[in-house]
XYZ file of C-alpha atoms in Angstrom:
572
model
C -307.601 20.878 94.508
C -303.922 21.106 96.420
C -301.745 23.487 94.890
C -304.290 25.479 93.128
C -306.998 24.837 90.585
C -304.831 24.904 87.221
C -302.007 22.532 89.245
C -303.260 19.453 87.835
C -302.880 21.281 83.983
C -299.519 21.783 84.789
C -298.139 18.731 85.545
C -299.999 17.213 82.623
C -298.516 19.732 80.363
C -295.345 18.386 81.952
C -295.981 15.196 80.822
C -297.188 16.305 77.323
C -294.053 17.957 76.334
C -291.371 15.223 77.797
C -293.311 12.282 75.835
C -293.634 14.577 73.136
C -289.695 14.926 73.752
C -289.186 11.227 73.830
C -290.762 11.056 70.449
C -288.701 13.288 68.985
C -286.018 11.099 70.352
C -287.180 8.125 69.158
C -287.802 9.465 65.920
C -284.053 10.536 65.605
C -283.207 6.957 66.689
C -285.057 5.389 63.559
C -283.623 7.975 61.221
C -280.596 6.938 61.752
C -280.738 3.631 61.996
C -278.194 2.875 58.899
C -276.004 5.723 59.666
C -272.472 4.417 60.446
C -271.391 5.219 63.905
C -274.632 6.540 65.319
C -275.286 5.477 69.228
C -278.760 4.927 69.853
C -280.014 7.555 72.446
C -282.805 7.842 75.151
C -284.478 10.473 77.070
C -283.676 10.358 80.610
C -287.436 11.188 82.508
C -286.851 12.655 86.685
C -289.946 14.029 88.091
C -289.980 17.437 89.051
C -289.409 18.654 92.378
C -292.677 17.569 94.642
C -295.492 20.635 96.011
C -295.044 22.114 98.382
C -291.438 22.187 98.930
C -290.546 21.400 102.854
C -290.315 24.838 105.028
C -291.805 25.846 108.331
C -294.109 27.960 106.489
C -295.555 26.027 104.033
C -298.846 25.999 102.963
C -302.086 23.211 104.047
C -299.434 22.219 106.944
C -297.572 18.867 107.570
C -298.711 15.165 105.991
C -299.253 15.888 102.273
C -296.833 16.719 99.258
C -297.821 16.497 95.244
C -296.007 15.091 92.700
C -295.466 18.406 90.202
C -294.725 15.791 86.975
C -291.879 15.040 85.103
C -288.836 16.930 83.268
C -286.212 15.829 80.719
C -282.992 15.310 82.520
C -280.987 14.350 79.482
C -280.519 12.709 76.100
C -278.064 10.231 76.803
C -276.257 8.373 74.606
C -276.188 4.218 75.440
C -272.742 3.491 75.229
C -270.042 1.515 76.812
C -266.467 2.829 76.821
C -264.879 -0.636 78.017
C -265.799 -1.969 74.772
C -264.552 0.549 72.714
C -261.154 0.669 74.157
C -261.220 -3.475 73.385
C -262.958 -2.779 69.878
C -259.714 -0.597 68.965
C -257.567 -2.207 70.196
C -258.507 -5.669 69.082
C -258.899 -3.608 65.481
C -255.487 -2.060 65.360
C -253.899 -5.865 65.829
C -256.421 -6.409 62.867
C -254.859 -3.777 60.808
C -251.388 -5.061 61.532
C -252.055 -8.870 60.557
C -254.089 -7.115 57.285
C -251.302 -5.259 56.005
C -248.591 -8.008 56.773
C -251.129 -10.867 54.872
C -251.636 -8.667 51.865
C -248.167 -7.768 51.330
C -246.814 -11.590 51.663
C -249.609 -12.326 49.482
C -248.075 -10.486 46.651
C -244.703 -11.804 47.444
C -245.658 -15.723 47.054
C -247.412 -14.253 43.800
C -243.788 -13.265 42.657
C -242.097 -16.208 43.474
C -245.135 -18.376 42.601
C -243.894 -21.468 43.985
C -244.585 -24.134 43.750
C -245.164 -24.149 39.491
C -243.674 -24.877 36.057
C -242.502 -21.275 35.248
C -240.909 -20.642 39.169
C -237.681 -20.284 40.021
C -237.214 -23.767 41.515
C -238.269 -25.044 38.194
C -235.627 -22.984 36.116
C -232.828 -23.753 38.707
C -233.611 -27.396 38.197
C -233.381 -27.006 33.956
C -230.350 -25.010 34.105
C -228.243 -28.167 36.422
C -230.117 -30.363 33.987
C -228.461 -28.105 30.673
C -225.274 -28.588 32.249
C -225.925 -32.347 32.379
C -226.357 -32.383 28.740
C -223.716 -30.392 28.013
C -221.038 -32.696 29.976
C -222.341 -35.280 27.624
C -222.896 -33.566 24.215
C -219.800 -30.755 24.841
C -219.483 -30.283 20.952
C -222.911 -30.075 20.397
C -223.936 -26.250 19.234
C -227.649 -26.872 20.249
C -227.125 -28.179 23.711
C -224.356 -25.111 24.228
C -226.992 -22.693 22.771
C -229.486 -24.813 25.528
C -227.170 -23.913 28.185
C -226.969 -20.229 27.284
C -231.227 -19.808 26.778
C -231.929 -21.485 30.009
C -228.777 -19.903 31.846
C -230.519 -15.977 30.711
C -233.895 -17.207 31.379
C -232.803 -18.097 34.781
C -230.960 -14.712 34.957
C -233.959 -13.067 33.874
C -236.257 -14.553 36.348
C -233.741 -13.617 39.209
C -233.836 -9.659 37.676
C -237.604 -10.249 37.560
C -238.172 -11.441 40.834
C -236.036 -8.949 42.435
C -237.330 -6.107 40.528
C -241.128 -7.029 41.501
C -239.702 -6.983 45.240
C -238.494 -3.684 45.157
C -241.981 -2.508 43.348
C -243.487 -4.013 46.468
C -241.165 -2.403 48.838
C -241.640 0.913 46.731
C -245.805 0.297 47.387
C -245.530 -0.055 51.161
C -243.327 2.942 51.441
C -246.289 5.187 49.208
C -249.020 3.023 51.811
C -246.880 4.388 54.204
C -246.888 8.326 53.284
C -250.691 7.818 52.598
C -251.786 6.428 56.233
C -249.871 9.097 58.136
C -251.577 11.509 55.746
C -254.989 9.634 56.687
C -253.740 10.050 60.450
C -253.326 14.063 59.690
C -256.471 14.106 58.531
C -258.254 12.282 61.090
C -256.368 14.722 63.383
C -257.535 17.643 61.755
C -261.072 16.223 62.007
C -261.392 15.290 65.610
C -259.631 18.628 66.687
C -262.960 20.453 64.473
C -265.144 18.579 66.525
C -263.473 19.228 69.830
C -264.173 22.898 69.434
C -267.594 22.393 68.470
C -268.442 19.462 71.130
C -266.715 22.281 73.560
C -268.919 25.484 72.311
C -272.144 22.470 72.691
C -270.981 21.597 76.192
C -270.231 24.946 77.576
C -274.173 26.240 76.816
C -275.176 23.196 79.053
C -276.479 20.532 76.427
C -275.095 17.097 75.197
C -273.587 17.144 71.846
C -274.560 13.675 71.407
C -274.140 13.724 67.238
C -270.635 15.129 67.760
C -269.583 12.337 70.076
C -270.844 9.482 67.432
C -269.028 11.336 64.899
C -265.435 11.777 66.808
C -265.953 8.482 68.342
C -266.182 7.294 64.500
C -263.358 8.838 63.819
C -261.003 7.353 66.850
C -262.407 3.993 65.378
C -261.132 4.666 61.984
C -257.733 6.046 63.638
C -257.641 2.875 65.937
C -256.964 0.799 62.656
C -254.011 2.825 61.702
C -252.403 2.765 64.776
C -252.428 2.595 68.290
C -253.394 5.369 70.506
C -254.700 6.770 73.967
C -257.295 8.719 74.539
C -257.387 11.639 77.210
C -260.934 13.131 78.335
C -260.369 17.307 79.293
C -263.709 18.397 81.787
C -264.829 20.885 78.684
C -265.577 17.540 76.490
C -262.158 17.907 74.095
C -260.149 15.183 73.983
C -255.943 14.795 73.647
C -254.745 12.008 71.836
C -251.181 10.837 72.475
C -249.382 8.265 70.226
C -246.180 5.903 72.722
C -246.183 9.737 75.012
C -246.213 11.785 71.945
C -249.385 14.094 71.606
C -251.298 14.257 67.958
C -253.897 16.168 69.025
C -253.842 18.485 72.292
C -257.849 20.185 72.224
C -258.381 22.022 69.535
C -254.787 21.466 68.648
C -253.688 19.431 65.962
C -249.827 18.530 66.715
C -248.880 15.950 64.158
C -247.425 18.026 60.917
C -249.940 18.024 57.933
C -246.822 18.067 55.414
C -243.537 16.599 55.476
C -240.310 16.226 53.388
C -239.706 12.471 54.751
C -241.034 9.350 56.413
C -238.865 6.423 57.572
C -240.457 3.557 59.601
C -238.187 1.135 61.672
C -239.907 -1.830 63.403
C -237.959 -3.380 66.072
C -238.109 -7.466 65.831
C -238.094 -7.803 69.920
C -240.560 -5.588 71.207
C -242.488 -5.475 68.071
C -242.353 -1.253 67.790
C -241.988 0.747 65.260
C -240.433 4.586 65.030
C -242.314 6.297 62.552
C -239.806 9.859 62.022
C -241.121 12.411 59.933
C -239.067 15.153 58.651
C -240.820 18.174 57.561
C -239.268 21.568 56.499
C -238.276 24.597 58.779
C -237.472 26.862 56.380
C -238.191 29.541 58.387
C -235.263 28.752 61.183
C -233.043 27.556 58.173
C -233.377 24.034 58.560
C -235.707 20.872 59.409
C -237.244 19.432 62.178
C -238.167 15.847 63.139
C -241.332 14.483 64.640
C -241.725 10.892 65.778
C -244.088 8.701 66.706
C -243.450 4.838 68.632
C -246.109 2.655 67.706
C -247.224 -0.140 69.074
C -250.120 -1.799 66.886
C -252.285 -1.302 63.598
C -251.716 -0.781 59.972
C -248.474 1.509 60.309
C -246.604 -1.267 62.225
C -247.782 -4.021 59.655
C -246.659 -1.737 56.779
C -242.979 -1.334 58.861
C -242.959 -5.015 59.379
C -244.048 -6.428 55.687
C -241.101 -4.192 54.489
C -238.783 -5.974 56.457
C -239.663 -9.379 55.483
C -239.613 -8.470 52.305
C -236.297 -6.863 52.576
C -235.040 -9.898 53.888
C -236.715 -11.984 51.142
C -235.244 -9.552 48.763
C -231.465 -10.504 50.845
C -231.987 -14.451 50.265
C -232.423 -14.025 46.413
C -229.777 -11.945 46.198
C -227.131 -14.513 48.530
C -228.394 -16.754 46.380
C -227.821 -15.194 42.834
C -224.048 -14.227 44.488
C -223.305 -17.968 45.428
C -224.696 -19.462 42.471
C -223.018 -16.737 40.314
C -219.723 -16.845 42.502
C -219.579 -21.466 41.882
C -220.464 -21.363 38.465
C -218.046 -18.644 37.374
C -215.306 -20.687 39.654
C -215.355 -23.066 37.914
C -215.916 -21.922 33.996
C -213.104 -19.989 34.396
C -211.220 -22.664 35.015
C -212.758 -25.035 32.240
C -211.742 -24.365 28.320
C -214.043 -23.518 25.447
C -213.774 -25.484 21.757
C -211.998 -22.535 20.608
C -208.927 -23.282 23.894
C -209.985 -20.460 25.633
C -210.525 -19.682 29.583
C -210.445 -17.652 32.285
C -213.862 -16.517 31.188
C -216.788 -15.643 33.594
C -220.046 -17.339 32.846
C -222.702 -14.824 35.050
C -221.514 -10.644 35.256
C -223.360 -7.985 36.975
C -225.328 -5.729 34.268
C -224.115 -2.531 34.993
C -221.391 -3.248 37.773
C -220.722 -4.044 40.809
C -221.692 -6.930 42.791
C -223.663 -9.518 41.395
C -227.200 -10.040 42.607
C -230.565 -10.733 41.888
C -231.093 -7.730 40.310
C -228.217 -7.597 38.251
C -227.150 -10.972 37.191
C -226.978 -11.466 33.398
C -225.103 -14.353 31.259
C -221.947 -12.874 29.852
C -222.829 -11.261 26.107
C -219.356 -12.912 24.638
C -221.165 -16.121 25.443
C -224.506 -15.540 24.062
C -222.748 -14.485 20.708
C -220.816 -17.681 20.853
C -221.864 -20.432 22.771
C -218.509 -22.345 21.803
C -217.144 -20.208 24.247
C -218.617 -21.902 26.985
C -216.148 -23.746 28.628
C -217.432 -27.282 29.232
C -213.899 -28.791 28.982
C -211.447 -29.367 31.069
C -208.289 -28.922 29.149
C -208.515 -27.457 25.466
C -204.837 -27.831 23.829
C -203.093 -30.156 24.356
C -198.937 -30.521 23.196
C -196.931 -33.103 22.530
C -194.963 -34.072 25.713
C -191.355 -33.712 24.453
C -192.630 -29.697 24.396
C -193.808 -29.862 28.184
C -197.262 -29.595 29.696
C -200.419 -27.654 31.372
C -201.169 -26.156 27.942
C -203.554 -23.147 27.718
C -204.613 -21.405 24.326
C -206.213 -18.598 24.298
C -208.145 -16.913 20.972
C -207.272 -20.295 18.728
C -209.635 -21.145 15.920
C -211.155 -24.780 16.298
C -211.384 -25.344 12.496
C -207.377 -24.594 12.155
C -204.669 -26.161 12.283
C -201.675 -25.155 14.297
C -198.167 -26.591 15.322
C -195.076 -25.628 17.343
C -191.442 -25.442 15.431
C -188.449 -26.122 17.539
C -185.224 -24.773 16.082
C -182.188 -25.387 18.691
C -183.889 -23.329 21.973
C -186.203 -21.656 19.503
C -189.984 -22.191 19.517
C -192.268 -20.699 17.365
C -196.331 -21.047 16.733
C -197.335 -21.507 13.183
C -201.092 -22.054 12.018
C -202.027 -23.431 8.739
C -203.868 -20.804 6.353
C -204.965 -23.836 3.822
C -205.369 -27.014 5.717
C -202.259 -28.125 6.362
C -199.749 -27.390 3.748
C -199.115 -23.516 3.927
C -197.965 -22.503 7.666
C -197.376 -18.936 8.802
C -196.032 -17.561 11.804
C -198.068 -16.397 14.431
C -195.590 -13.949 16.682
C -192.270 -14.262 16.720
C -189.990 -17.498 18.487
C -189.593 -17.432 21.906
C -185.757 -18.974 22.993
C -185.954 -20.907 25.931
C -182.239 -20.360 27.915
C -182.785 -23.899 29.890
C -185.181 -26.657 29.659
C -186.065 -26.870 33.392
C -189.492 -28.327 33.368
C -190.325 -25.236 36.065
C -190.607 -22.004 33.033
C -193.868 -21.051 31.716
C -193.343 -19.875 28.220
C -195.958 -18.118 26.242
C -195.867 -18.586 21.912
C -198.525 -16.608 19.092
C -199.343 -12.690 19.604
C -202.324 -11.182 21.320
C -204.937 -12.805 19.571
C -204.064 -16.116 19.310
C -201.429 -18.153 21.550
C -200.248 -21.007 23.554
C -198.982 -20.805 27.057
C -197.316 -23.877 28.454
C -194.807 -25.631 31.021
C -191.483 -26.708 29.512
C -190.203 -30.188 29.773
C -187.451 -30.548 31.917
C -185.298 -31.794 28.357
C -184.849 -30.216 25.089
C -187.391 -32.052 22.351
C -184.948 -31.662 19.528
C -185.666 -30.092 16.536
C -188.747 -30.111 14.419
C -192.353 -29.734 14.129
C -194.725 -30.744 16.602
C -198.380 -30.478 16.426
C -200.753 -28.677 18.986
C -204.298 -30.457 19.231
C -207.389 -28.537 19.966
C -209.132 -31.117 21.776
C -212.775 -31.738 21.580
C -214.780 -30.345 24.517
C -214.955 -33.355 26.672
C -217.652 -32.070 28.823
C -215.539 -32.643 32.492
C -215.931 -29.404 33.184
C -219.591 -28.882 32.347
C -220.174 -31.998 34.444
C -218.524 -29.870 37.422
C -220.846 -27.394 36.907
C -223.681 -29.381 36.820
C -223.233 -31.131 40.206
C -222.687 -28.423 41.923
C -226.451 -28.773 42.321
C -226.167 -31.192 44.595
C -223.334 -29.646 46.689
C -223.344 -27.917 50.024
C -222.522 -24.211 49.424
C -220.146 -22.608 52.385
C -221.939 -19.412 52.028
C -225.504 -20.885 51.960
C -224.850 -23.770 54.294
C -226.966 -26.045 52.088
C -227.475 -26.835 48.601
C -228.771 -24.165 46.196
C -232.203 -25.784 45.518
C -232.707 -26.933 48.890
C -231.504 -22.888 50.509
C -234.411 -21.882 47.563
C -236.662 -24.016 48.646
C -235.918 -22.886 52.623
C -236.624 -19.797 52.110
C -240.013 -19.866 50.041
C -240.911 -22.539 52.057
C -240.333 -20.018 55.356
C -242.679 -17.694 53.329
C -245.618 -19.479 53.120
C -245.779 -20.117 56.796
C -245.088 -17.003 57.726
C -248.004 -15.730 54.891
C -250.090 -18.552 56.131
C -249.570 -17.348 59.938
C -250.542 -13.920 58.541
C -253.745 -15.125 56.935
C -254.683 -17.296 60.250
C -254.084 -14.271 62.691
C -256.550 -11.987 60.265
C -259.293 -14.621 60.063
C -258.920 -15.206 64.030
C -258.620 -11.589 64.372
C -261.312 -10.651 62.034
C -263.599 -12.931 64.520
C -263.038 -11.352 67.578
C -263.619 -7.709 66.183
C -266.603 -8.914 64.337
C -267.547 -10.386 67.938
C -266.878 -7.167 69.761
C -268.648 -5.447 67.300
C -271.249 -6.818 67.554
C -271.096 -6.857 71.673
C -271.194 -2.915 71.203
C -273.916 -2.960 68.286
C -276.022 -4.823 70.671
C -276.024 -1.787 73.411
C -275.256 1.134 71.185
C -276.914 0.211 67.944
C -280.782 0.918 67.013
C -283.149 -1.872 67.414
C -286.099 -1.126 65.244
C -288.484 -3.156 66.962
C -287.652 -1.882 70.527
C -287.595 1.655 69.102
C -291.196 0.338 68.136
C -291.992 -0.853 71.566
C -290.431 2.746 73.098
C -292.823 4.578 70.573
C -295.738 3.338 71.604
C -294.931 3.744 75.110
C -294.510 7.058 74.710
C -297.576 7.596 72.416
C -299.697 6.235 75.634
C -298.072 8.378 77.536
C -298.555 11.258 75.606
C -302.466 10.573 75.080
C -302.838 10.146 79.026
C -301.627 13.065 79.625
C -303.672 14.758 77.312
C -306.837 13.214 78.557
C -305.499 14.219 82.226
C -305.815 17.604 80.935
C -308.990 17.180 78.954
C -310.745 15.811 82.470
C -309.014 18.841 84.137
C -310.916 21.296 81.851
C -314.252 19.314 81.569
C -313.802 19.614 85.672
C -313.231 23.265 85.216
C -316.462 23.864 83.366
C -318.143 22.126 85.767
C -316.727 24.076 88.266
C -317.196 27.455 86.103
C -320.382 26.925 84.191
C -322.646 24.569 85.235
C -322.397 25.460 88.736
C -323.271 29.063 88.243
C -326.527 27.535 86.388
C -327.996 26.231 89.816
C-alpha cells in the first residue's frame, strides 16, 4: 500500500469531513431560504497536495504519485457585483420617480380636477353670479348669490393653498426622516465593517456579514445615490457626489442636526442636500453637504419644487383675478351711491393670494354694497355732472338747494315734505364747468362737476338710480378676457396649469411602472444566481450524501483489509 498502510484511511477521512462540510453548507443554504438578502453559498472542494511531494529524495523513486484527498478551500458566496451596481442604481431612479408620483398624486387630489366641487367649477359659477347680477342688479338674492359663491370661491383658493403648503410641510419632515434613515444605515454598515474586518483578519469569510451590509447598501441605494469603495481588510468607504459617509469603521455623516435644506437644480437634475448641525463647542455651527444625483432624496427635492411652483400659479392667479375684479368694482356704484370699494382683500395683510384672499366683510354684511352699477346718482344737468355719492340711503330722498352761488344737500326725514340739511352750503365763486365741488358731511354726500352756467335758484332733485347692472356685466366678462399678467384667460391659465399637472403626474406614474419593471427584472437576474433554489440545494444534498457514504465505505474496506492483514493472516 503506497504511502503507508493507514494512507488510504486518511484520505477517506478527508473526504468524510469536506462532504460532511458541504452538508453543513447546504443545510445553512435551506435555512435560509426566506431570509431577505441571504446569498446562497457553496463549498469550494481542491484536492490536497498529491504523495509524495517531488524531491530528489523521495521515497519508491520516479513514475508514481497519490492523490492525498480533498480539503475545503472556501465557502464562497455566489454573487455577481455587476448586477448589484445596476440593481441600485436602476432602484435609486425608482425611488426618485416613487417619491415624485406620490407627492403629485396628492396634489391632483387637492385640486381634484376635473369635478363639480373643483376650482374650475366655482370659477365658472362665480362669472355666471356676475351674469345674473348685470341682469337682476336690484335683486337682494342674486347680490347675496354673488357674495356666497364669491367666499366659496375665496375659500377654495385658501383651501387649496393651505393643503399645498401641508404637502410641502410633509416632504420637508420625509426629508429630515430619510437622511436620518441614511445615518442609520451609516451607523449600521460601519458595525459591520469592524466585525467583517476582525472575521477577515483570522483568515475566514464572513459570508453572513457581507449579505447583511450588502442588504443594507441596497436599502441605502433607494435613498440615494452612492459609490462604493472596497479597503484590502474587507471595510468598505462610501462616498456620496466626493463626499465620504462612511470612511471604515467611520461613520462621517452627522447623526443630529439643527437644519436640512434640499435644492434640486432643474438642468443637471442634482440636488444639495446641506445640513447644519451644532458646534457648540467652537461657538458656532458647521455645515455638511451632500450632491446627489438619484433616489428618494432627489425626488423629495424635486416634488417640492413642483409643488412650489403649483403653489406660485394659484397664487398669480388669485392676484390677477383679485387685482380685475377689484378694478373694476371700485369703479362701479352700489344701490346705496357708493364706490371706490374693493370687492376681494387679503385676510390679514399684505398681498393678496391664494392663501389670503377673502370677500370684503362690509360686503358680506350688505350685499347692496356691491357695486353692479355703473353710475349711482345722478343730478339734474343745470347742477353739472359725473356725480358720485358716497354713504346715501337708497330708501331716502334727497335734493340740492341753489341759493345765488350757494348749494346745499338736504334729505327728506318723512318722505318728502320735511327736508334737513345735511352739512353746510358750499358757494361756488364761478360756474366753470372744470370745479369739482363736494355737498353733505362725512357720512353722507355728493361730489360732482359744475356746469359751466349758474342753474338759478331753487331746488333740484338728486336721483339714486337703480343698479343697472353695467358694471356687474364688466365683471362678469372679464371671464372671457385675456389677462396681461396671465397671458390668457383666467379659466383657460387654470385649466393650463392643472392640465400641466396631470402629465407631469402621469409621466411620474409611467416612469415608476417602467421603472418598477426593470428592477423587478434585475432582481430577479440576481435572485437567479444568488438566491436559494430548493430543488438544486436538493440535488447538491444528495450529492454530497453519496459522497459522504463512499467515503465511509472506502474506509470500512480499508479496515476489513486491515483485519485481513492483522488477524486472519496470523491464523495460517
Amino acid at each position: 500500500m503506497s504511502g503507508g498502510t493507514f494512507f488510504g484511511i486518511n484520505t477517506a477521512l478527508r473526504g468524510l469531513m469536506v462532504h460532511q462540510r458541504a452538508l453543513q453548507t447546504t443545510s445553512h443554504n435551506v435555512a435560509n431560504a426566506s431570509t431577505e438578502g441571504y446569498t446562497r453559498q457553496r463549498v469550494v472542494m481542491v484536492p490536497t497536495l498529491a504523495y509524495p511531494v517531488p524531491a530528489m529524495n523521495r521515497p519508491g523513486g520516479q513514475g508514481w504519485q497519490v492523490g492525498t484527498g480533498v480539503d475545503v478551500q472556501e465557502i464562497r458566496r455566489i454573487r455577481d457585483e455587476f448586477l448589484d451596481s445596476q440593481v441600485r442604481r436602476e432602484t435609486g431612479t425608482l425611488g426618485r420617480w416613487e417619491q415624485i408620483k406620490y407627492v403629485l398624486e396628492q396634489v391632483e387630489i387637492v385640486f381634484n380636477e376635473p369635478s363639480d366641487t373643483g376650482l374650475s367649477t366655482l370659477l365658472s359659477q362665480f362669472w355666471a353670479s356676475w351674469q345674473e347680477l348685470a341682469k337682476n342688479a336690484e335683486s337682494s338674492p342674486v347680490r347675496m348669490t354673488v357674495i356666497e359663491t364669491a367666499v366659496a370661491l375665496a375659500e377654495a383658493f385658501n383651501h387649496s393653498a393651505r393643503q399645498l403648503e401641508n404637502i410641502k410641510g410633509d416632504i420637508e419632515d420625509a426629508i429630515e426622516l430619510k437622511v436620518e434613515e441614511v445615518a442609520s444605515l451609516c451607523r449600521q454598515i460601519a458595525d459591520l465593517n469592524v466585525q467583517i474586518k476582525n472575521v477577515v483578519a483570522a483568515g475566514d469569510r464572513p459570508n453572513d456579514l457581507l449579505d447583511r451590509r450588502d442588504l443594507l447598501l441596497d436599502r441605502l441605494s433607494k435613498i440615494l445615490d452612492f459609490t462604493v469603495e472596497h479597503n484590502s481588510d474587507g471595510t468598505i468607504n462610501i462616498k456620496v457626489g466626493g463626499t465620504s459617509l462612511v470612511e471604515g469603521d467611520r461613520v462621517e455623516l452627522p447623526a443630529s442636526w439643527n437644519s436640512l435644506t434640499l435644492q434640486v437644480d432643474d438642468a443637471t437634475h442634482q440636488a444639495k442636500l446641506t445640513i447644519t448641525v451644532d458646534d457648540t463647542g467652537n461657538g458656532g455651527s458647521t455645515s455638511f453637504e451632500i450632491t446627489i444625483k438619484g433616489g428618494e432624496l432627489l425626488g423629495l427635492g424635486e416634488a417640492y419644487k413642483l409643488v412650489e411652483g403649483y403653489r406660485k400659479d394659484l397664487d398669480t392667479l388669485a392676484k390677477e383675478l383679485a387685482g380685475a375684479v377689484n378694478q373694476i368694482h371700485k369703479e362701479g356704484y352700489g344701490l346705496d351711491g357708493s364706490s371706490q370699494r374693493d370687492f376681494f382683500v387679503p385676510a390679514g395683510g399684505g398681498n393678496i393670494n391664494a392663501g389670503n384672499i377673502s370677500v370684503k366683510d362690509e360686503l358680506q354684511e350688505n350685499p347692496m354694497l356691491i357695486a353692479a352699477d355703473s353710475n349711482g346718482v345722478r343730478i339734474p344737468e343745470e347742477l353739472g355732472s359725473d356725480a358720485v355719492g358716497e354713504g346715501l340711503d337708497p330708501g331716502t330722498k334727497y335734493k340740492i338747494l341753489v341759493s345765488g352761488n350757494t348749494l346745499e344737500l338736504q334729505k327728506s326725514t318723512d318722505g318728502g315734505t320735511k327736508w334737513t340739511s345735511i352739512g353746510s352750503g358750499v358757494t361756488v365763486n364761478t360756474w366753470d364747468g372744470t370745479t369739482t365741488v363736494t355737498l353733505g358731511d362725512n357720512s353722507e354726500r355728493i361730489t360732482f362737476t359744475i356746469s359751466s352756467s349758474s342753474p338759478g335758484d331753487g331746488e333740484y332733485t338728486v336721483t339714486l338710480s337703480p343698479g343697472d347692472g353695467s358694471n356687474a356685466l364688466k365683471i362678469a366678462q372679464l371671464q372671457h378676457q385675456i389677462i396681461q399678467g396671465l397671458g390668457t384667460t383666467f379659466d383657460d391659465y387654470y385649466k393650463n396649469f392643472t392640465a400641466r399637472l396631470g402629465v407631469t403626474a402621469h409621466e411620474a406614474g409611467r416612469m415608476v411602472v417602467n421603472q418598477q419593471a426593470l428592477v423587478d427584472q434585475l432582481a430577479g437576474r440576481r435572485e437567479s444566481i444568488s438566491g436559494v433554489a430548493l430543488d438544486e440545494e436538493m440535488t447538491y444534498m444528495i450529492q454530497f450524501q453519496r459522497g459522504y457514504e463512499a467515503a465511509a465505505r472506502v474506509m470500512t474496506v480499508l479496515d476489513e483489509m486491515l483485519d485481513t492483514l492483522i488477524n486472519r493472516m496470523a491464523a495460517h
